[in-house]
């Protein structure tokens, strides 16, 4: 059963305490109930804010251990508010915006949390696209006035795959690819689309191997200009993506982190028709307790910077 708040008032009434947040995570993590790994007992009892123990053998476990919330020093109520805000806004929010609205005190906390949550925007074991899928590639970033400095986005090439359901755009997948070679393009398709699907592309020769790999390849446009002049649905998605990167994130996305922004855009886009934004809140938390903790060195490369964040901002 999908159980989530539908309005801000419902959210506030429900998640005002650590206990309420922890219990919700418990439900999401063990939807069929927790079974003690030592004695198979099913009865647990909470201790403090984050721990439970088995009423039979006294085994202690934490609802956040082994999830993206592991090792956090901040209250779950704050995390929940961040996630509510992040998912409640159609276009999401920047780290700076979240720092302000939540009174986080530090940009780095907001930035680090956002990056952890982006990792949870891909559901473990999600299904690939299928049916009719339009595939093209586009350059994004670069050439924006004032955005050329170190770490700013230069030109990045991304592969775009768009499901077409009765002439309407269905789900999408976006991936950064190193170049428009056959190897890169075909790998991106194999990563995003199930074999047996109909793949529609332009005439670019990079796609010509698809037919031999179990796809039905249709060339729907006779020109072949890699990175430009996109097929219509891919064009639509690429425009929205570019607008989002510039609008919500002021174009300040580094190549190093671009993949995770693509994941966030995809998460939002694929749920754009959800009746309640609360459903996105639910999905994100559901994924967050299913994926492994993300060590800080996976988000930030600089070791001294990692230590500072760990000491002050998590
Ligand atoms: Zn036990």
Short mmCIF file of C-alpha atoms and ligand atoms in Angstrom, two decimals:
data_model
loop_
_atom_site.label_atom_id
_atom_site.label_comp_id
_atom_site.label_asym_id
_atom_site.label_seq_id
_atom_site.Cartn_x
_atom_site.Cartn_y
_atom_site.Cartn_z
CA UNK A 1 0.00 0.00 0.00
CA UNK A 2 1.34 3.40 -0.92
CA UNK A 3 0.98 5.53 2.14
CA UNK A 4 2.12 9.14 1.87
CA UNK A 5 1.00 12.62 2.89
CA UNK A 6 -0.84 14.51 0.18
CA UNK A 7 -0.62 18.04 1.47
CA UNK A 8 1.76 20.14 3.51
CA UNK A 9 -0.65 20.07 6.45
CA UNK A 10 -0.80 16.29 6.35
CA UNK A 11 2.97 16.17 6.13
CA UNK A 12 3.45 18.50 9.09
CA UNK A 13 0.89 16.69 11.22
CA UNK A 14 2.52 13.37 10.52
CA UNK A 15 6.28 13.95 10.60
CA UNK A 16 6.84 16.31 13.48
CA UNK A 17 8.89 13.88 15.60
CA UNK A 18 11.94 11.65 15.16
CA UNK A 19 9.83 8.71 16.20
CA UNK A 20 7.29 9.31 13.43
CA UNK A 21 10.02 9.62 10.77
CA UNK A 22 11.80 6.54 12.04
CA UNK A 23 8.60 4.50 12.06
CA UNK A 24 7.86 5.55 8.49
CA UNK A 25 11.35 4.49 7.37
CA UNK A 26 10.83 1.20 9.21
CA UNK A 27 7.65 0.56 7.20
CA UNK A 28 9.36 1.42 3.93
CA UNK A 29 12.42 -0.67 4.65
CA UNK A 30 10.60 -3.73 5.95
CA UNK A 31 7.15 -3.58 4.33
CA UNK A 32 6.43 -7.17 5.38
CA UNK A 33 7.68 -6.59 8.90
CA UNK A 34 11.15 -6.98 10.37
CA UNK A 35 12.36 -10.47 11.17
CA UNK A 36 15.26 -10.74 13.62
CA UNK A 37 18.29 -12.11 11.71
CA UNK A 38 19.40 -14.01 14.83
CA UNK A 39 16.29 -15.65 16.23
CA UNK A 40 13.61 -15.04 13.57
CA UNK A 41 11.43 -13.30 16.14
CA UNK A 42 9.12 -10.70 14.66
CA UNK A 43 8.63 -8.47 17.66
CA UNK A 44 10.76 -5.38 18.07
CA UNK A 45 10.80 -2.45 20.43
CA UNK A 46 12.26 1.02 19.90
CA UNK A 47 15.18 2.29 21.96
CA UNK A 48 15.89 5.99 21.73
CA UNK A 49 15.57 7.77 18.41
CA UNK A 50 17.25 5.51 15.92
CA UNK A 51 17.50 2.00 17.36
CA UNK A 52 15.20 -0.96 17.77
CA UNK A 53 15.83 -4.17 19.63
CA UNK A 54 14.48 -7.68 19.30
CA UNK A 55 12.22 -8.47 22.23
CA UNK A 56 13.44 -12.06 22.34
CA UNK A 57 17.24 -12.06 21.89
CA UNK A 58 17.86 -8.34 22.43
CA UNK A 59 19.56 -7.92 19.03
CA UNK A 60 19.87 -4.19 18.35
CA UNK A 61 19.47 -2.66 14.93
CA UNK A 62 19.12 0.77 13.44
CA UNK A 63 16.54 1.70 10.87
CA UNK A 64 19.02 4.00 9.11
CA UNK A 65 22.12 1.75 9.14
CA UNK A 66 22.85 0.59 5.61
CA UNK A 67 20.78 3.38 4.05
CA UNK A 68 21.76 6.80 2.73
CA UNK A 69 20.91 8.23 6.17
CA UNK A 70 23.61 6.17 7.89
CA UNK A 71 25.98 8.26 10.06
CA UNK A 72 23.90 11.41 9.88
CA UNK A 73 24.13 13.64 12.94
CA UNK A 74 21.11 15.66 11.97
CA UNK A 75 17.49 14.89 12.87
CA UNK A 76 15.39 12.81 10.49
CA UNK A 77 12.70 15.49 10.74
CA UNK A 78 15.08 17.82 8.92
CA UNK A 79 15.88 15.22 6.24
CA UNK A 80 12.17 14.63 5.77
CA UNK A 81 11.54 18.35 5.30
CA UNK A 82 14.32 18.54 2.75
CA UNK A 83 12.86 15.61 0.84
CA UNK A 84 9.34 17.02 1.03
CA UNK A 85 10.52 20.33 -0.32
CA UNK A 86 12.73 18.79 -2.98
CA UNK A 87 10.01 16.53 -4.32
CA UNK A 88 7.17 19.01 -3.81
CA UNK A 89 8.61 21.53 -6.24
CA UNK A 90 8.08 20.67 -9.87
CA UNK A 91 11.60 21.77 -10.79
CA UNK A 92 13.31 20.80 -7.55
CA UNK A 93 15.63 23.14 -5.76
CA UNK A 94 19.25 24.19 -5.68
CA UNK A 95 21.48 23.60 -2.65
CA UNK A 96 21.42 27.31 -1.92
CA UNK A 97 17.64 27.47 -2.07
CA UNK A 98 17.35 24.49 0.29
CA UNK A 99 19.88 25.89 2.71
CA UNK A 100 17.77 29.04 2.96
CA UNK A 101 14.35 27.47 3.21
CA UNK A 102 15.40 24.86 5.80
CA UNK A 103 17.73 27.14 7.71
CA UNK A 104 20.49 24.55 7.34
CA UNK A 105 23.24 26.93 8.35
CA UNK A 106 25.60 25.63 5.73
CA UNK A 107 25.61 25.38 1.98
CA UNK A 108 27.74 22.24 2.20
CA UNK A 109 25.13 20.35 4.21
CA UNK A 110 22.46 21.14 1.64
CA UNK A 111 24.82 20.30 -1.21
CA UNK A 112 25.96 16.99 0.32
CA UNK A 113 22.41 15.91 1.18
CA UNK A 114 21.19 16.75 -2.28
CA UNK A 115 23.90 14.61 -3.79
CA UNK A 116 23.02 11.70 -1.53
CA UNK A 117 19.36 12.04 -2.43
CA UNK A 118 20.13 12.15 -6.15
CA UNK A 119 21.72 8.70 -5.78
CA UNK A 120 18.36 7.54 -4.44
CA UNK A 121 16.50 8.84 -7.46
CA UNK A 122 17.33 5.72 -9.44
CA UNK A 123 15.25 2.79 -8.23
CA UNK A 124 17.40 -0.31 -7.73
CA UNK A 125 16.53 -2.85 -10.42
CA UNK A 126 14.34 -0.51 -12.46
CA UNK A 127 13.16 -1.81 -15.79
CA UNK A 128 14.61 -0.61 -19.06
CA UNK A 129 12.55 1.26 -21.63
CA UNK A 130 10.69 -0.84 -24.19
CA UNK A 131 8.29 -0.65 -27.14
CA UNK A 132 9.01 2.24 -29.48
CA UNK A 133 11.96 4.29 -28.31
CA UNK A 134 13.36 7.39 -29.97
CA UNK A 135 17.10 7.74 -29.45
CA UNK A 136 19.30 10.73 -30.19
CA UNK A 137 22.18 12.60 -28.61
CA UNK A 138 22.68 16.21 -27.69
CA UNK A 139 25.39 18.54 -26.44
CA UNK A 140 24.56 20.42 -23.32
CA UNK A 141 26.31 23.24 -21.50
CA UNK A 142 29.15 25.43 -22.56
CA UNK A 143 29.07 28.78 -24.32
CA UNK A 144 27.04 30.41 -21.58
CA UNK A 145 28.28 33.86 -20.65
CA UNK A 146 30.10 33.85 -17.33
CA UNK A 147 29.96 30.10 -16.94
CA UNK A 148 33.30 29.21 -18.42
CA UNK A 149 35.37 29.04 -15.25
CA UNK A 150 36.94 25.94 -13.77
CA UNK A 151 34.38 23.34 -12.83
CA UNK A 152 31.67 24.94 -14.90
CA UNK A 153 29.96 22.87 -17.50
CA UNK A 154 31.69 22.74 -20.84
CA UNK A 155 30.13 20.80 -23.65
CA UNK A 156 28.96 17.40 -22.55
CA UNK A 157 27.40 14.86 -24.87
CA UNK A 158 24.38 12.97 -23.57
CA UNK A 159 22.40 10.11 -24.99
CA UNK A 160 18.63 10.61 -24.82
CA UNK A 161 16.16 7.73 -25.06
CA UNK A 162 12.44 8.48 -25.08
CA UNK A 163 9.63 5.94 -25.03
CA UNK A 164 6.82 6.77 -27.44
CA UNK A 165 3.41 5.55 -26.33
CA UNK A 166 0.70 6.29 -28.88
CA UNK A 167 2.45 9.44 -30.07
CA UNK A 168 3.00 10.67 -26.53
CA UNK A 169 6.22 10.83 -24.58
CA UNK A 170 6.51 8.04 -22.01
CA UNK A 171 9.52 7.37 -19.80
CA UNK A 172 12.99 8.66 -20.55
CA UNK A 173 16.61 7.74 -19.84
CA UNK A 174 19.55 10.13 -20.01
CA UNK A 175 23.24 9.26 -19.90
CA UNK A 176 26.45 11.14 -20.39
CA UNK A 177 28.55 9.54 -23.12
CA UNK A 178 32.19 10.22 -24.00
CA UNK A 179 31.62 10.68 -27.75
CA UNK A 180 29.24 9.91 -30.62
CA UNK A 181 31.10 6.77 -31.67
CA UNK A 182 29.24 3.57 -32.38
CA UNK A 183 30.67 1.94 -29.23
CA UNK A 184 29.40 4.74 -26.94
CA UNK A 185 25.99 5.12 -28.57
CA UNK A 186 25.23 1.42 -28.73
CA UNK A 187 26.35 0.89 -25.13
CA UNK A 188 24.02 3.69 -24.04
CA UNK A 189 21.08 2.08 -25.86
CA UNK A 190 21.85 -1.34 -24.37
CA UNK A 191 21.99 0.23 -20.94
CA UNK A 192 18.61 1.96 -21.31
CA UNK A 193 16.41 -0.08 -23.63
CA UNK A 194 15.35 -3.74 -23.62
CA UNK A 195 16.23 -5.83 -26.69
CA UNK A 196 13.27 -6.43 -28.97
CA UNK A 197 12.31 -2.76 -28.83
CA UNK A 198 11.97 -0.57 -31.90
CA UNK A 199 14.72 2.04 -31.86
CA UNK A 200 14.12 5.14 -33.98
CA UNK A 201 17.18 7.21 -34.87
CA UNK A 202 18.51 9.50 -37.55
CA UNK A 203 20.84 8.15 -40.20
CA UNK A 204 24.02 8.54 -38.13
CA UNK A 205 26.10 5.42 -38.80
CA UNK A 206 26.90 5.07 -35.09
CA UNK A 207 23.52 3.40 -34.67
CA UNK A 208 23.80 0.92 -37.52
CA UNK A 209 24.85 -2.02 -35.31
CA UNK A 210 21.61 -1.99 -33.33
CA UNK A 211 19.80 -4.32 -35.71
CA UNK A 212 22.39 -7.05 -35.17
CA UNK A 213 22.07 -6.71 -31.39
CA UNK A 214 18.44 -7.69 -31.11
CA UNK A 215 16.77 -4.32 -31.69
CA UNK A 216 14.49 -3.36 -34.56
CA UNK A 217 16.23 -0.31 -35.94
CA UNK A 218 14.21 2.28 -37.84
CA UNK A 219 15.85 5.27 -39.44
CA UNK A 220 13.20 7.97 -39.21
CA UNK A 221 15.27 10.84 -40.50
CA UNK A 222 17.66 10.79 -43.40
CA UNK A 223 20.20 13.32 -42.15
CA UNK A 224 22.91 12.45 -39.66
CA UNK A 225 24.27 15.29 -37.64
CA UNK A 226 25.56 13.92 -34.35
CA UNK A 227 24.70 16.10 -31.41
CA UNK A 228 22.43 18.49 -33.27
CA UNK A 229 19.08 18.66 -35.00
CA UNK A 230 17.33 16.22 -32.72
CA UNK A 231 14.37 13.97 -33.38
CA UNK A 232 11.20 15.67 -32.08
CA UNK A 233 10.65 13.93 -28.72
CA UNK A 234 14.37 13.90 -27.90
CA UNK A 235 14.45 17.57 -28.84
CA UNK A 236 11.61 18.31 -26.41
CA UNK A 237 13.35 16.46 -23.57
CA UNK A 238 16.71 18.09 -24.32
CA UNK A 239 15.13 21.57 -24.25
CA UNK A 240 13.43 20.93 -20.93
CA UNK A 241 16.66 19.51 -19.50
CA UNK A 242 18.68 22.53 -20.59
CA UNK A 243 16.09 24.92 -19.22
CA UNK A 244 16.11 23.04 -15.90
CA UNK A 245 19.91 23.07 -15.59
CA UNK A 246 19.98 26.80 -16.27
CA UNK A 247 16.85 27.69 -14.31
CA UNK A 248 17.08 25.62 -11.15
CA UNK A 249 20.86 25.22 -11.04
CA UNK A 250 22.02 28.38 -12.81
CA UNK A 251 24.03 26.20 -15.18
CA UNK A 252 26.52 25.57 -12.37
CA UNK A 253 26.81 21.81 -12.81
CA UNK A 254 30.24 20.24 -13.18
CA UNK A 255 30.97 17.36 -15.53
CA UNK A 256 31.93 15.30 -12.52
CA UNK A 257 28.39 15.45 -11.15
CA UNK A 258 26.36 15.76 -14.32
CA UNK A 259 25.22 12.13 -14.30
CA UNK A 260 23.44 12.65 -11.01
CA UNK A 261 21.66 15.75 -12.25
CA UNK A 262 20.52 13.70 -15.22
CA UNK A 263 19.17 11.12 -12.76
CA UNK A 264 17.27 13.82 -10.88
CA UNK A 265 15.78 15.24 -14.07
CA UNK A 266 14.76 11.74 -15.16
CA UNK A 267 13.19 11.00 -11.76
CA UNK A 268 11.09 14.16 -12.03
CA UNK A 269 10.25 13.81 -15.69
CA UNK A 270 9.10 10.20 -15.40
CA UNK A 271 6.73 11.19 -12.59
CA UNK A 272 5.49 14.42 -14.11
CA UNK A 273 1.91 13.17 -14.30
CA UNK A 274 1.66 11.99 -10.67
CA UNK A 275 -1.54 13.30 -9.11
CA UNK A 276 0.13 13.98 -5.78
CA UNK A 277 3.66 15.24 -5.28
CA UNK A 278 3.57 13.18 -2.09
CA UNK A 279 4.08 10.16 -4.27
CA UNK A 280 7.53 11.41 -5.27
CA UNK A 281 8.33 11.94 -1.59
CA UNK A 282 7.30 8.34 -0.95
CA UNK A 283 9.32 6.93 -3.88
CA UNK A 284 12.45 8.83 -2.95
CA UNK A 285 12.33 7.66 0.66
CA UNK A 286 11.58 4.13 -0.49
CA UNK A 287 14.70 4.12 -2.66
CA UNK A 288 16.73 5.86 0.04
CA UNK A 289 16.28 2.96 2.45
CA UNK A 290 17.01 0.40 -0.27
CA UNK A 291 20.31 1.68 -1.59
CA UNK A 292 23.63 1.41 0.23
CA UNK A 293 25.13 4.32 2.12
CA UNK A 294 27.12 6.65 -0.10
CA UNK A 295 30.57 7.32 1.32
CA UNK A 296 31.53 10.95 1.11
CA UNK A 297 34.55 10.15 -1.09
CA UNK A 298 32.09 9.03 -3.74
CA UNK A 299 30.63 12.53 -3.78
CA UNK A 300 33.64 14.72 -3.05
CA UNK A 301 37.11 13.85 -4.34
CA UNK A 302 39.17 16.25 -2.23
CA UNK A 303 40.20 14.48 1.01
CA UNK A 304 40.61 17.56 3.20
CA UNK A 305 37.24 18.83 2.06
CA UNK A 306 35.75 15.41 2.92
CA UNK A 307 37.06 15.69 6.49
CA UNK A 308 35.61 19.15 6.92
CA UNK A 309 32.21 18.11 5.67
CA UNK A 310 32.23 15.03 7.88
CA UNK A 311 33.17 17.01 10.97
CA UNK A 312 30.73 19.85 10.52
CA UNK A 313 28.04 19.29 8.03
CA UNK A 314 26.55 15.84 8.08
ZN1 LIG B 1 16.11 -11.80 18.01
#
